[in-house]
Amino acid sequence: MSDVSLFFRHYERIIRMTRWALVGLWVLTCLYFLMPSLTKPVTAPTNKAKTSFKTEARDMSYVLVSPQKTVKITGEEGHYVEKDVVNLAGNVTLDTEDGTHIVSRDVRLNPETKHVHGDHAVHGKGPLGTFEAEGFSLDNAGEYLCLKGRSHLILNVAP
């Protein structure tokens, strides 16, 4: 593994992070962060990421942050299908800070618009109960969850 440096410009200072420091986050080729104080995500793709995703897959993880929620999305493989759209496949999990856990076979996400959707079977659980559906859509970094197709919900009843 070569040492690939990513540079983030936040206000007037530059923070240097190496690939070795990012391996613990399961981010091997690029990292997207949305700072709550910024309106657009800070994107730091490497040149290797653009070429390597055409031929091979990598373990990928993304963190989407909004003022209301934080969503961590992890998949076994990641491929760029468009300039700003990533397709994550292979046991994709979405975890939010409020305890919601969603599992699907593959999802598509756009880190810039904070939109995530999946067209395959999905199941999950959270503070309100459990669910299964034929697909889902997650908007605004996890603020809204929309279930698609035939859905089965079991809501928790407060005592």
Short mmCIF file of C-alpha atoms in Angstrom, two decimals:
data_model
loop_
_atom_site.label_atom_id
_atom_site.label_comp_id
_atom_site.label_asym_id
_atom_site.label_seq_id
_atom_site.Cartn_x
_atom_site.Cartn_y
_atom_site.Cartn_z
CA MET A 1 0.00 0.00 0.00
CA SER A 2 1.42 3.36 -0.95
CA ASP A 3 1.15 6.43 1.23
CA VAL A 4 -1.55 8.62 -0.34
CA SER A 5 -1.99 12.00 1.25
CA LEU A 6 -5.35 13.72 1.38
CA PHE A 7 -5.57 17.41 1.99
CA PHE A 8 -8.55 19.13 3.53
CA ARG A 9 -8.84 22.88 3.52
CA HIS A 10 -10.89 24.11 6.43
CA TYR A 11 -10.85 27.88 6.70
CA GLU A 12 -7.21 28.95 6.43
CA ARG A 13 -5.36 25.83 7.53
CA ILE A 14 -4.57 22.59 5.76
CA ILE A 15 -4.69 19.29 7.58
CA ARG A 16 -2.65 16.41 6.13
CA MET A 17 -3.90 12.87 6.62
CA THR A 18 -2.18 9.81 5.22
CA ARG A 19 -3.79 6.68 3.91
CA TRP A 20 -2.44 4.76 6.91
CA ALA A 21 -4.34 7.01 9.32
CA LEU A 22 -7.57 6.45 7.39
CA VAL A 23 -7.43 2.65 7.28
CA GLY A 24 -9.02 2.54 10.73
CA LEU A 25 -12.05 4.30 9.25
CA TRP A 26 -12.21 1.76 6.39
CA VAL A 27 -11.57 4.56 3.92
CA LEU A 28 -8.91 3.43 1.48
CA THR A 29 -9.11 5.77 -1.47
CA CYS A 30 -11.22 8.80 -0.70
CA LEU A 31 -13.04 10.45 2.16
CA TYR A 32 -16.06 12.71 2.20
CA PHE A 33 -16.92 14.86 5.19
CA LEU A 34 -19.67 17.39 5.60
CA MET A 35 -18.76 19.92 8.23
CA PRO A 36 -21.84 21.27 10.03
CA SER A 37 -20.55 24.81 9.56
CA LEU A 38 -20.21 24.39 5.79
CA THR A 39 -23.01 24.17 3.25
CA LYS A 40 -21.19 21.82 0.86
CA PRO A 41 -19.15 18.71 1.67
CA VAL A 42 -15.38 18.93 1.55
CA THR A 43 -14.27 16.39 -1.05
CA ALA A 44 -10.77 14.99 -1.23
CA PRO A 45 -10.55 12.37 -3.98
CA THR A 46 -7.16 10.96 -4.92
CA ASN A 47 -6.03 10.34 -8.48
CA LYS A 48 -5.74 6.64 -7.71
CA ALA A 49 -9.38 6.50 -6.63
CA LYS A 50 -10.55 7.67 -10.04
CA THR A 51 -8.63 4.98 -11.89
CA SER A 52 -8.83 2.08 -9.44
CA PHE A 53 -12.62 2.04 -9.15
CA LYS A 54 -12.93 1.29 -12.86
CA THR A 55 -11.17 -2.05 -12.45
CA GLU A 56 -11.40 -3.13 -8.82
CA ALA A 57 -13.50 -2.60 -5.72
CA ARG A 58 -12.41 -1.31 -2.33
CA ASP A 59 -13.83 -1.35 1.18
CA MET A 60 -15.68 1.91 1.54
CA SER A 61 -17.20 3.95 4.33
CA TYR A 62 -18.88 7.34 4.32
CA VAL A 63 -19.99 9.67 7.08
CA LEU A 64 -22.84 12.04 6.24
CA VAL A 65 -23.50 14.78 8.76
CA SER A 66 -26.41 17.19 9.00
CA PRO A 67 -27.35 19.47 11.89
CA GLN A 68 -29.93 16.85 12.94
CA LYS A 69 -28.21 13.48 12.33
CA THR A 70 -25.01 11.65 11.51
CA VAL A 71 -25.14 8.53 9.30
CA LYS A 72 -22.23 6.10 8.89
CA ILE A 73 -22.53 3.98 5.73
CA THR A 74 -20.25 0.97 5.24
CA GLY A 75 -20.07 -1.51 2.38
CA GLU A 76 -17.72 -4.27 1.28
CA GLU A 77 -17.24 -2.82 -2.22
CA GLY A 78 -17.56 0.65 -3.69
CA HIS A 79 -17.71 1.80 -7.30
CA TYR A 80 -18.11 5.26 -8.79
CA VAL A 81 -21.00 5.07 -11.26
CA GLU A 82 -21.04 8.81 -11.95
CA LYS A 83 -18.85 11.73 -10.94
CA ASP A 84 -20.44 12.21 -7.50
CA VAL A 85 -22.44 8.97 -7.15
CA VAL A 86 -21.04 5.89 -5.42
CA ASN A 87 -22.60 2.43 -5.53
CA LEU A 88 -21.82 0.45 -2.35
CA ALA A 89 -22.41 -3.31 -2.47
CA GLY A 90 -22.01 -6.37 -0.30
CA ASN A 91 -23.71 -6.25 3.10
CA VAL A 92 -24.13 -2.48 3.27
CA THR A 93 -24.95 -1.14 6.74
CA LEU A 94 -26.26 2.30 7.69
CA ASP A 95 -25.97 3.36 11.33
CA THR A 96 -27.24 6.57 12.88
CA GLU A 97 -26.39 8.14 16.21
CA ASP A 98 -29.92 7.52 17.53
CA GLY A 99 -29.47 3.73 17.23
CA THR A 100 -31.11 3.06 13.86
CA HIS A 101 -29.40 0.17 12.03
CA ILE A 102 -30.28 -0.58 8.37
CA VAL A 103 -28.90 -3.46 6.26
CA SER A 104 -29.22 -3.85 2.48
CA ARG A 105 -27.46 -5.68 -0.34
CA ASP A 106 -26.44 -2.51 -2.15
CA VAL A 107 -27.11 1.22 -2.04
CA ARG A 108 -26.34 4.27 -4.11
CA LEU A 109 -25.26 7.46 -2.41
CA ASN A 110 -24.43 11.00 -3.37
CA PRO A 111 -22.30 12.55 -0.60
CA GLU A 112 -22.85 16.05 -1.98
CA THR A 113 -26.67 15.98 -1.80
CA LYS A 114 -26.69 13.57 1.20
CA HIS A 115 -29.18 11.30 -0.62
CA VAL A 116 -28.98 7.50 -0.20
CA HIS A 117 -31.29 4.96 -1.84
CA GLY A 118 -31.50 1.23 -2.41
CA ASP A 119 -33.70 -0.81 -4.74
CA HIS A 120 -33.09 -4.21 -3.14
CA ALA A 121 -34.49 -5.82 0.00
CA VAL A 122 -33.74 -3.89 3.17
CA HIS A 123 -34.34 -4.54 6.86
CA GLY A 124 -33.58 -2.56 9.94
CA LYS A 125 -34.37 -1.63 13.50
CA GLY A 126 -34.40 1.54 15.48
CA PRO A 127 -35.90 3.26 18.50
CA LEU A 128 -39.39 3.17 16.94
CA GLY A 129 -39.36 -0.53 15.97
CA THR A 130 -38.29 -2.87 13.16
CA PHE A 131 -39.04 -2.91 9.43
CA GLU A 132 -38.54 -4.78 6.16
CA ALA A 133 -39.11 -3.38 2.67
CA GLU A 134 -38.29 -3.90 -1.00
CA GLY A 135 -36.27 -0.69 -1.10
CA PHE A 136 -35.66 2.58 0.69
CA SER A 137 -34.64 6.19 0.33
CA LEU A 138 -32.78 8.23 2.94
CA ASP A 139 -32.80 12.00 2.49
CA ASN A 140 -30.88 14.84 4.13
CA ALA A 141 -28.30 12.61 5.88
CA GLY A 142 -30.85 10.35 7.55
CA GLU A 143 -33.44 12.93 8.48
CA TYR A 144 -36.16 11.21 6.40
CA LEU A 145 -36.49 7.45 5.73
CA CYS A 146 -38.94 6.38 3.01
CA LEU A 147 -39.67 2.67 2.52
CA LYS A 148 -40.43 1.48 -1.03
CA GLY A 149 -42.51 -1.43 -2.29
CA ARG A 150 -44.07 -3.98 0.03
CA SER A 151 -43.16 -3.00 3.55
CA HIS A 152 -43.63 -4.61 6.95
CA LEU A 153 -43.42 -2.42 10.07
CA ILE A 154 -43.51 -3.42 13.72
CA LEU A 155 -43.78 -0.32 15.91
CA ASN A 156 -42.73 -0.29 19.55
CA VAL A 157 -45.51 0.73 21.91
CA ALA A 158 -44.55 2.82 24.92
CA PRO A 159 -45.68 1.27 28.25
#
